[in-house]
mmCIF file of C-alpha atoms in Angstrom:
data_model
loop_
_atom_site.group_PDB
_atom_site.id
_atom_site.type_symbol
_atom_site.label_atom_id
_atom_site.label_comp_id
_atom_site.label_asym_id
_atom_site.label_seq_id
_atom_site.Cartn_x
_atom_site.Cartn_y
_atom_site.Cartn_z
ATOM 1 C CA UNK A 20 0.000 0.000 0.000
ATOM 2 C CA UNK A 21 1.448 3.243 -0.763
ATOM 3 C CA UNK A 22 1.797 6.298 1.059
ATOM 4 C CA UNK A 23 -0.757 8.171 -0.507
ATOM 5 C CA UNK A 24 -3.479 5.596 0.002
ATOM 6 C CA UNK A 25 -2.925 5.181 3.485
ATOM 7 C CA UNK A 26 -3.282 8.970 4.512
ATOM 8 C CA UNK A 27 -7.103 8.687 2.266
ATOM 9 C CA UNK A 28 -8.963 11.095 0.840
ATOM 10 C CA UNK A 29 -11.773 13.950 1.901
ATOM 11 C CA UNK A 30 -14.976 13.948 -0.281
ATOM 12 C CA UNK A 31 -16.957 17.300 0.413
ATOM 13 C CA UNK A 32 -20.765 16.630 -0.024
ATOM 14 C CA UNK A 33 -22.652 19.466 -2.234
ATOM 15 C CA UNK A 34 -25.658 19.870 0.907
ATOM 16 C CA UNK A 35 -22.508 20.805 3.257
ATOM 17 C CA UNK A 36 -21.105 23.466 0.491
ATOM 18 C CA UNK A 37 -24.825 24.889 -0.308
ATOM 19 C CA UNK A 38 -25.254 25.161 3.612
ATOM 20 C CA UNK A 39 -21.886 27.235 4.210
ATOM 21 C CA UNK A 40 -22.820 29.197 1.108
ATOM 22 C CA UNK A 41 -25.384 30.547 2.739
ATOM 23 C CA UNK A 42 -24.619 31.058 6.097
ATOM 24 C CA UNK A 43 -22.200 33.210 4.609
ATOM 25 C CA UNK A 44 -24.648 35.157 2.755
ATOM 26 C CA UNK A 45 -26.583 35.624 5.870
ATOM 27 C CA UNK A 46 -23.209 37.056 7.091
ATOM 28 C CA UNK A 47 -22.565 39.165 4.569
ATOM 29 C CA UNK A 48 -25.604 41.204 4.584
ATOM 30 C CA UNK A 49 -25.240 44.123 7.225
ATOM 31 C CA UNK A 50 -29.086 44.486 8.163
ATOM 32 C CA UNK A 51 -30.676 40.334 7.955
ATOM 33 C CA UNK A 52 -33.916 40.112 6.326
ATOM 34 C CA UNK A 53 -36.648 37.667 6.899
ATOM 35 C CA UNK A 54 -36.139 35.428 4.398
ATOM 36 C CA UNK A 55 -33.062 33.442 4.527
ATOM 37 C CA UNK A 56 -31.013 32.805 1.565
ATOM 38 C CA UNK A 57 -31.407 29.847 -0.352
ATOM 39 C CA UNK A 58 -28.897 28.430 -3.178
ATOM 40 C CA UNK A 59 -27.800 24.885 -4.945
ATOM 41 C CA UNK A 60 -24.173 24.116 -4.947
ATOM 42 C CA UNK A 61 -22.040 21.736 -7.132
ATOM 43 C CA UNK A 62 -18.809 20.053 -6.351
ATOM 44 C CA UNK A 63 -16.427 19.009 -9.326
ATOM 45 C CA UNK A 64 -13.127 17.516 -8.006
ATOM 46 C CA UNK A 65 -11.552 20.445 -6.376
ATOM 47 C CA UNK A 66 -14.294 23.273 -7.793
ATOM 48 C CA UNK A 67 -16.964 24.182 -6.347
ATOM 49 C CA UNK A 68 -19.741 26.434 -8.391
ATOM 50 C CA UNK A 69 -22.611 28.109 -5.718
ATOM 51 C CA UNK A 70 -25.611 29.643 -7.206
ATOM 52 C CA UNK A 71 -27.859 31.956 -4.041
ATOM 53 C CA UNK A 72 -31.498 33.399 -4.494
ATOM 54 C CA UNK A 73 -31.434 35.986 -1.535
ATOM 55 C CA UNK A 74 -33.226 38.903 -0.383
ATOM 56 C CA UNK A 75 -31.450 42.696 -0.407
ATOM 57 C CA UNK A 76 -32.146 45.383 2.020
ATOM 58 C CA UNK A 77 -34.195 48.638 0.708
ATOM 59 C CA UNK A 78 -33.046 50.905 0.206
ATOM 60 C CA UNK A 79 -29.017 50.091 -0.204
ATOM 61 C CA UNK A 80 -26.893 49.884 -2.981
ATOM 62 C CA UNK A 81 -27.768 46.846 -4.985
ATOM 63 C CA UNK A 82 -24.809 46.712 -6.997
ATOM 64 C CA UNK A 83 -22.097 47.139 -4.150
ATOM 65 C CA UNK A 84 -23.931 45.219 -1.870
ATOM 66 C CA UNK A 85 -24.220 42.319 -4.482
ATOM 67 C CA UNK A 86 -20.472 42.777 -5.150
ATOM 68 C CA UNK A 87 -19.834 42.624 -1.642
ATOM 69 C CA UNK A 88 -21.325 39.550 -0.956
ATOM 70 C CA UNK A 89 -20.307 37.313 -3.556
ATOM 71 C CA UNK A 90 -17.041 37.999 -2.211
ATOM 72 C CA UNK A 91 -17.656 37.071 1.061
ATOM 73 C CA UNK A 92 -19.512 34.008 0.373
ATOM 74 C CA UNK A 93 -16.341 32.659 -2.154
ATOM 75 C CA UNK A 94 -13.574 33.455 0.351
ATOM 76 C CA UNK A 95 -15.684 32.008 3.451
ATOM 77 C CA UNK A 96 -16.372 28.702 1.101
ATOM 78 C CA UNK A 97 -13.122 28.882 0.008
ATOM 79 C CA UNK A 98 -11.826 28.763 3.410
ATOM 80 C CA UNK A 99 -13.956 26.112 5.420
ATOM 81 C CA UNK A 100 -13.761 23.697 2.399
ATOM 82 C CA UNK A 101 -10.675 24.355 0.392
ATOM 83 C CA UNK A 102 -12.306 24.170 -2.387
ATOM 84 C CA UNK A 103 -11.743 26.809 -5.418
ATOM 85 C CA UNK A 104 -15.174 28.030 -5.285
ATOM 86 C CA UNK A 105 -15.853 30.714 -7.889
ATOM 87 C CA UNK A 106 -17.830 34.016 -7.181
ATOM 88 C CA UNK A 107 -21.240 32.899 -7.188
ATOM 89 C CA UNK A 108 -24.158 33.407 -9.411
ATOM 90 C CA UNK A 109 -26.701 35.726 -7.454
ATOM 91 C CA UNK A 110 -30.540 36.061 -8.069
ATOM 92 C CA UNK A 111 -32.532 38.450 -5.986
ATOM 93 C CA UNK A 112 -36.127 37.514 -5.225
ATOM 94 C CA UNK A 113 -36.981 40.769 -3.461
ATOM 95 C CA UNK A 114 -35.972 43.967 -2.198
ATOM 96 C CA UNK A 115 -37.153 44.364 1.949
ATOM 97 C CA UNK A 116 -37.679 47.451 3.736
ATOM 98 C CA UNK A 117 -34.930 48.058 6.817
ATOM 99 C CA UNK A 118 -37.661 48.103 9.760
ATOM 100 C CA UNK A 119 -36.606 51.340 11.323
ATOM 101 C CA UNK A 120 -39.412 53.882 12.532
ATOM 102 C CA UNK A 121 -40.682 55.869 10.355
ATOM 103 C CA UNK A 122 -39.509 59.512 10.575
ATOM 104 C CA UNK A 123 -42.059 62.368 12.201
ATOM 105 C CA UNK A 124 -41.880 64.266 8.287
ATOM 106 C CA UNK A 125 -42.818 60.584 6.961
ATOM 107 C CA UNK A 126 -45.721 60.429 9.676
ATOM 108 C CA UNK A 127 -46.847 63.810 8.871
ATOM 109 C CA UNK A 128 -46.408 63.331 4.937
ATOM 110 C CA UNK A 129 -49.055 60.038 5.662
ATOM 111 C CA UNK A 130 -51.500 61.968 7.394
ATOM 112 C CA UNK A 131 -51.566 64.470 4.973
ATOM 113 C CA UNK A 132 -51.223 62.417 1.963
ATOM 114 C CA UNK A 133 -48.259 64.702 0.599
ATOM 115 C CA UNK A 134 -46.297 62.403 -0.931
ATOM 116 C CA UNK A 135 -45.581 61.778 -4.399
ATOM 117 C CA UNK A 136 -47.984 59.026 -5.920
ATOM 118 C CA UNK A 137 -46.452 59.538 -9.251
ATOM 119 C CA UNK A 138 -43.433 61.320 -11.290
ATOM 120 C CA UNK A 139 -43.832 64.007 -13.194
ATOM 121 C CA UNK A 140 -41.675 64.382 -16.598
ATOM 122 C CA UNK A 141 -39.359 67.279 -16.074
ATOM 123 C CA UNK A 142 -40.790 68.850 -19.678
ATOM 124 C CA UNK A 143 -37.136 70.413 -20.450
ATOM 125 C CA UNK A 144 -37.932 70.934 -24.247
ATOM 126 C CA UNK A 145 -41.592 72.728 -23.320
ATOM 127 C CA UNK A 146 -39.675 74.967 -20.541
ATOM 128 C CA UNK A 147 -36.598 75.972 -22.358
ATOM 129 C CA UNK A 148 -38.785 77.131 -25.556
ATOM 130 C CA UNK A 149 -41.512 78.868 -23.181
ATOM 131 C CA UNK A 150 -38.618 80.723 -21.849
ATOM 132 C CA UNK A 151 -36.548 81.679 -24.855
ATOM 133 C CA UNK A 152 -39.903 83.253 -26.027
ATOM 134 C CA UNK A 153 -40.728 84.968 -23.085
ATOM 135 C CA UNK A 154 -37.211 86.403 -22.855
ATOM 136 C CA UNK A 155 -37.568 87.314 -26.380
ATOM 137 C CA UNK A 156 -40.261 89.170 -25.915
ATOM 138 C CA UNK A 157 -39.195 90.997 -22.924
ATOM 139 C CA UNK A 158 -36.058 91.926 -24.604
ATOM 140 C CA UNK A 159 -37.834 93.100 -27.112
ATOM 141 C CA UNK A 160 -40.084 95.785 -24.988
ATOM 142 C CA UNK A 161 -37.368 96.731 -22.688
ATOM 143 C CA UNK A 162 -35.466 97.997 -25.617
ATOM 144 C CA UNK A 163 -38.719 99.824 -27.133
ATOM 145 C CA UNK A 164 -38.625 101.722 -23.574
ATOM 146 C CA UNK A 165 -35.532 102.306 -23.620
ATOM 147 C CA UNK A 166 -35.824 103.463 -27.045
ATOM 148 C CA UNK A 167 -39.131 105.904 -26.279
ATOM 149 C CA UNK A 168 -36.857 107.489 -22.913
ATOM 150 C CA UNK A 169 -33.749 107.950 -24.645
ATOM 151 C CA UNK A 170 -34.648 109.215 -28.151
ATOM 152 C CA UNK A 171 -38.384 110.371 -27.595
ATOM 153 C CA UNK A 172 -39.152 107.773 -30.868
ATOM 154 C CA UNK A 173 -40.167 104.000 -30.693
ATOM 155 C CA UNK A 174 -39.375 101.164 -32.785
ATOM 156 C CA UNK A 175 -40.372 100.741 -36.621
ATOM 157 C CA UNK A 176 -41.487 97.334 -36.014
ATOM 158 C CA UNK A 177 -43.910 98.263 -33.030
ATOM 159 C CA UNK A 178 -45.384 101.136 -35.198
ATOM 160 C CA UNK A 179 -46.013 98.955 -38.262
ATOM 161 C CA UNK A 180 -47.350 96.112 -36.290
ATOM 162 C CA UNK A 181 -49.772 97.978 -34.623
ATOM 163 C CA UNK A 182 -51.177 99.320 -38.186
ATOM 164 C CA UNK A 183 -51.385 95.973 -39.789
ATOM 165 C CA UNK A 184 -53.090 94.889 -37.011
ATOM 166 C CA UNK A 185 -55.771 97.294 -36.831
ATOM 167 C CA UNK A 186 -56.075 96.654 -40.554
ATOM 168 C CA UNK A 187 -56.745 92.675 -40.379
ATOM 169 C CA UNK A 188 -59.910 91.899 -40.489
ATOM 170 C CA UNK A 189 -61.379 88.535 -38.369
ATOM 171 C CA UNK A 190 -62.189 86.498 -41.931
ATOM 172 C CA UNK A 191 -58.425 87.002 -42.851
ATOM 173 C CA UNK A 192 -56.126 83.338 -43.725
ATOM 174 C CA UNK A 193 -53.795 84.927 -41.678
ATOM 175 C CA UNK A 194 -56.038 85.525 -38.713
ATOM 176 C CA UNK A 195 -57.238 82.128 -39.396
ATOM 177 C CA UNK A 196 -53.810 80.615 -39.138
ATOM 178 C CA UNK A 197 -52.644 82.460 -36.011
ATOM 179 C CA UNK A 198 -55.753 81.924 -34.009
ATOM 180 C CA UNK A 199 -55.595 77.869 -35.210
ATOM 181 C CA UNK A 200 -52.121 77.638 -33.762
ATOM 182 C CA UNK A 201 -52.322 79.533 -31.186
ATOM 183 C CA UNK A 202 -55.234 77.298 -29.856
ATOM 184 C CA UNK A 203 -53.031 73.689 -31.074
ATOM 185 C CA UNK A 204 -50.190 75.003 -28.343
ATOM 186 C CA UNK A 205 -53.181 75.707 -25.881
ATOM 187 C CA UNK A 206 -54.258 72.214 -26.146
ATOM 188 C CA UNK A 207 -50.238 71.131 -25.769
ATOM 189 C CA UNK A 208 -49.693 72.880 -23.069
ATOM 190 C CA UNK A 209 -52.926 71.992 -20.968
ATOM 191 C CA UNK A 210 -51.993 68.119 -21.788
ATOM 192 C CA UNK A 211 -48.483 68.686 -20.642
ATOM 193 C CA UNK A 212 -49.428 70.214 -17.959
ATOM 194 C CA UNK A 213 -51.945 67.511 -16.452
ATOM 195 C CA UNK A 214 -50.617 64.232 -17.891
ATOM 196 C CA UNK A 215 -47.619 62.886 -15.952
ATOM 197 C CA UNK A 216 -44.935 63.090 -18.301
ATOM 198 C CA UNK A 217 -43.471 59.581 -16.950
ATOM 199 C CA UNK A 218 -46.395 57.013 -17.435
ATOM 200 C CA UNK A 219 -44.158 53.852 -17.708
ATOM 201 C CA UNK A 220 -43.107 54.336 -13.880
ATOM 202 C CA UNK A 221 -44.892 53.674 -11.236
ATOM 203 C CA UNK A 222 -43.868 54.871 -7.626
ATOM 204 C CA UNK A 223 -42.884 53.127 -4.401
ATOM 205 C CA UNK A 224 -44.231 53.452 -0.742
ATOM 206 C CA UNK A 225 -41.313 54.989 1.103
ATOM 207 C CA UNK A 226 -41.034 55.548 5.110
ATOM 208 C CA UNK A 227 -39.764 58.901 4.721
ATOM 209 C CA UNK A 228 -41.125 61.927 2.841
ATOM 210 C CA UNK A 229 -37.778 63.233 1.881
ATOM 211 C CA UNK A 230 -37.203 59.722 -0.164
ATOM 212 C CA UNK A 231 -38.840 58.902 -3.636
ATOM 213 C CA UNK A 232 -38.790 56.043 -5.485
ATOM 214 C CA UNK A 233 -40.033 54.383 -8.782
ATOM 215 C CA UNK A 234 -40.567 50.708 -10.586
ATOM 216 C CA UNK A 235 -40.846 50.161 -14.142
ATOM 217 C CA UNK A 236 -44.366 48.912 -15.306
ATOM 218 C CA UNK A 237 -41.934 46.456 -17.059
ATOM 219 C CA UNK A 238 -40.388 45.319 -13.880
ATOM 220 C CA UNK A 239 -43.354 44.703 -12.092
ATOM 221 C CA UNK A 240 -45.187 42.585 -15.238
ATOM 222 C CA UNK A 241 -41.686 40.289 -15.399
ATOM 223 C CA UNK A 242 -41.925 39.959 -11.313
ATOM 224 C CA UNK A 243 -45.383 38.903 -11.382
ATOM 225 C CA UNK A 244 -45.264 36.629 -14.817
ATOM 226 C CA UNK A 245 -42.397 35.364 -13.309
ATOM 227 C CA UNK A 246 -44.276 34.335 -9.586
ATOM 228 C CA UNK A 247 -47.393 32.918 -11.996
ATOM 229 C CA UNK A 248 -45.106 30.783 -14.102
ATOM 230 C CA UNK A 249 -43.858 29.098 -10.703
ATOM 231 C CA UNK A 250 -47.516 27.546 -10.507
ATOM 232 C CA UNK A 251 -47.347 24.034 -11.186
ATOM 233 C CA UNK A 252 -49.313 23.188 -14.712
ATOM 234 C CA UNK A 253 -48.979 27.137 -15.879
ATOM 235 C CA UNK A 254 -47.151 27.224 -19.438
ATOM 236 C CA UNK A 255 -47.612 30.544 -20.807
ATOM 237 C CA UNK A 256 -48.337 33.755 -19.272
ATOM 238 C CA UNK A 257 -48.738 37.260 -20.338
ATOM 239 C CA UNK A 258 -48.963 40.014 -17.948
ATOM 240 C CA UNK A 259 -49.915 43.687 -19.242
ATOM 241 C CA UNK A 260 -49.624 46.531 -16.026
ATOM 242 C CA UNK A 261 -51.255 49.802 -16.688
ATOM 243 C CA UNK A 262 -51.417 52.427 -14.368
ATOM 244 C CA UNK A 263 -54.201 51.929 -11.748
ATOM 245 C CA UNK A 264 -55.074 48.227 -12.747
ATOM 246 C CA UNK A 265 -52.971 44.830 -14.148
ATOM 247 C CA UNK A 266 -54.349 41.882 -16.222
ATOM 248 C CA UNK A 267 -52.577 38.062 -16.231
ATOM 249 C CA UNK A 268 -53.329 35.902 -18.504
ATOM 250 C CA UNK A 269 -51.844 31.942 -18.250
ATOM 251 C CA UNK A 270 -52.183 28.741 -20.246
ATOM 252 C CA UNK A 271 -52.897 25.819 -18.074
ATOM 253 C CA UNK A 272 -50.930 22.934 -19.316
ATOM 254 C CA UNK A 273 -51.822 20.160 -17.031
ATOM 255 C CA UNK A 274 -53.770 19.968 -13.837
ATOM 256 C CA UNK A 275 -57.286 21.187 -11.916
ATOM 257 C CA UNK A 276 -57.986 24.321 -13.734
ATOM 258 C CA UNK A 277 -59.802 25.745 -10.224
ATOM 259 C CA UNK A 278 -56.710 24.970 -8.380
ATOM 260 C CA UNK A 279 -54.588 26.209 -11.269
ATOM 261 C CA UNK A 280 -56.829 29.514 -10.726
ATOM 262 C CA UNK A 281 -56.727 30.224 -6.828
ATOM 263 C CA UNK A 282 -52.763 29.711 -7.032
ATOM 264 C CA UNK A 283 -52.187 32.211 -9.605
ATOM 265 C CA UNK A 284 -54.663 34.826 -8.258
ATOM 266 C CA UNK A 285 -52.289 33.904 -4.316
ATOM 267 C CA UNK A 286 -48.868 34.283 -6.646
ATOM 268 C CA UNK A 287 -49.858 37.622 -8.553
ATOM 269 C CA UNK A 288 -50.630 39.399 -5.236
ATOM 270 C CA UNK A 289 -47.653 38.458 -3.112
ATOM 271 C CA UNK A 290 -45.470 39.394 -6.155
ATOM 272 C CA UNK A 291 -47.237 42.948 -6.189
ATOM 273 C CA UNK A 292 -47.178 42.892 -2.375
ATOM 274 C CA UNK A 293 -43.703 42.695 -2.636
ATOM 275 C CA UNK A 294 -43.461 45.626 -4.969
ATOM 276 C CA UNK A 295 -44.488 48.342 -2.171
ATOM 277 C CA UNK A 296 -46.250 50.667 -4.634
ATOM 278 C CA UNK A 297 -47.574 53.401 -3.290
ATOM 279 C CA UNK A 298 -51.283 53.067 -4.975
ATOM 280 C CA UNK A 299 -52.279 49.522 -5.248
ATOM 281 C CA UNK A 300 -53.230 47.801 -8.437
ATOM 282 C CA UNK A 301 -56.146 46.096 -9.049
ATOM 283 C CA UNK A 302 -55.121 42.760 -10.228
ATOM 284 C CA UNK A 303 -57.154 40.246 -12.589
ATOM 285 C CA UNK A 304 -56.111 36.918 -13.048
ATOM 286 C CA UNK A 305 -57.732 34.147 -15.992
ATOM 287 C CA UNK A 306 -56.165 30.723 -16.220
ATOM 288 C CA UNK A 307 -57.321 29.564 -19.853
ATOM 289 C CA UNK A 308 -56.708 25.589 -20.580
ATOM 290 C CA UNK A 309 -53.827 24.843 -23.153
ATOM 291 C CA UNK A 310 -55.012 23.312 -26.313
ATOM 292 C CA UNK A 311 -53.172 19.828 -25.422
ATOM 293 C CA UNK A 312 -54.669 20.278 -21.782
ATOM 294 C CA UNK A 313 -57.099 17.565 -20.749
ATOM 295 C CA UNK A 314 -59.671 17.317 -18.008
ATOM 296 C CA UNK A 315 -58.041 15.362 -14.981
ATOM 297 C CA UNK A 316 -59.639 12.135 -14.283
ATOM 298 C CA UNK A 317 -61.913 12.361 -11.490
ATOM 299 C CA UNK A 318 -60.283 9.238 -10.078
ATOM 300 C CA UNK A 319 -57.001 10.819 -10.188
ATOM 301 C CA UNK A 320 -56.017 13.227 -6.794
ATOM 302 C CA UNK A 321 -54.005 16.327 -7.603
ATOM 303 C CA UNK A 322 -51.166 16.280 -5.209
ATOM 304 C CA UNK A 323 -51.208 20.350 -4.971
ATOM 305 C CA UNK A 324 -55.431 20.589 -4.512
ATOM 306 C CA UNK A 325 -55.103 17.242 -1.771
ATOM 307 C CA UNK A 326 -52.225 19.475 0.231
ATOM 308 C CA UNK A 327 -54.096 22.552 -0.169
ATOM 309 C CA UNK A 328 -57.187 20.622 1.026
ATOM 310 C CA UNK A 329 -55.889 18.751 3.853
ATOM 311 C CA UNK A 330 -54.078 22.435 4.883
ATOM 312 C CA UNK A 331 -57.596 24.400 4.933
ATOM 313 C CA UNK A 332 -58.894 21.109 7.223
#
């Protein structure tokens, strides 16, 4: 027997790599949330590759605090195991509010209902012409006063304008023209002025009323298509958010369609719960059979309606 087979070898299971993995991201996160992470780990030989679905704090620094704990979680693997363990491959789930008490400006801001329930475009085009007009303009009489208290004459321009005004008569094309357009940037400027400018974002609930904060509509349809799609026996679905109200739509591919139904409706508001938007959307959910699906047998138990049965017992 030689020397090498007496001393043996060490075999590091994946369960006890995926279990320091994420103790370490517990570690690594400066303020814990309530759900703890959860990840899958692989052992090749002397590799190890970790993959970790966590939670972040809100609000933080997503990137740096990502950054941050990848690194953690590879040098603390790296160090209990001896393994090369690579950074790992990070999915967040959800962002959690820090519970701190809210601030007496956010608990005044709630009574009062002060804060911002949506963003406003800041209409920099609209402004800066509105502006360069009015300055126009106001160059243009300071320099007829001036003009008049200097020289005791006033400009050409005001002179002639004022004559081929008083000549125009209301049936003029000209007249026409002018009082057309001017009533086209009268309808532009009332619609800028009440539409919000920034329709595809919708804004967060925030604990302080110095804070603001926004989701994409987009954002919010992958979350909750996403949370739908985990349904067991859900193959397609399409999710469409609009501003006050969002519509899911889902192919059942196999299963109790009712079940199928009460599941989705459960996902779609936990994944908007999780949002925190600041006006809640009213959410409706249809689960449409597939055309391959087929009616279970009424012999046959569905596994997810028996659990969900012998729960509500």
């Amino acid at each position: 027997m030689t020397a090498a087979a007496a001393r043996g070898s060490t075999t590091i299971a994946d369960k006890a790599v995926r279990k320091i993995a994420e103790r370490a991201a517990q570690e690594a996160l400066a303020a814990p949330t309530a759900d703890r992470p959860r990840g899958s780990a692989a052992v090749d030989g002397r590799r190890a590759t970790v993959a970790l679905r966590v939670a972040l704090p809100y609000p933080a620094a997503l990137s740096d605090t990502a950054r941050r704990m990848q690194e953690h979680v590879a040098a603390r693997t790296r160090h209990l195991t001896g393994l090369d363990v690579a950074p790992p491959r990070l999915t967040v789930t959800r962002l959690e509010a820090r519970n701190a008490a809210p601030e007496p400006a956010a608990q005044e801001a709630s009574k009062t209902g002060s804060s911002r329930r949506r963003w406003w475009s800041a209409r920099r085009v609209p402004t800066a012409g509105l502006i360069l007009l009015a300055g126009a303009a106001c160059a243009a009489v300071t320099i007829d006063v001036i003009r008049v208290h200097t020289t005791g004459q006033g400009a050409a321009w005001r002179a002639s304008a004022v004559d081929r005004l008083a000549g125009l008569r209301v049936d003029n094309v000209g007249v026409t023209v002018a009082a057309l357009v001017a009533a086209a940037l009268g309808v532009v400027s009332l619609v800028l002025a009440f539409t919000p400018g920034r329709r595809r974002l919708l804004a967060l609930a925030t604990d302080s009323a110095c804070q603001s904060a926004v989701i994409d509509r987009l954002t919010v349809a992958t979350l909750v298509r996403d949370a739908v799609g985990c349904v067991d026996g859900v193959a397609e679905v399409r999710v469409r958010v609009r501003r006050r109200r969002i519509t899911v739509r889902a192919r059942l591919a196999f299963g109790d369609q009712e079940s199928a139904q009460r599941r989705s409706v459960s996902a779609a508001e936990r994944a908007l719960d999780g949002c925190r938007l600041r006006r809640s959307l009213r959410c409706s959910v249809t689960v449409r059979p597939a055309p391959a699906w087929q009616a279970p047998h009424p012999d046959s138990s569905d596994p997810v309606a028996a659990d969900e049965k012998g729960r509500t017992a």
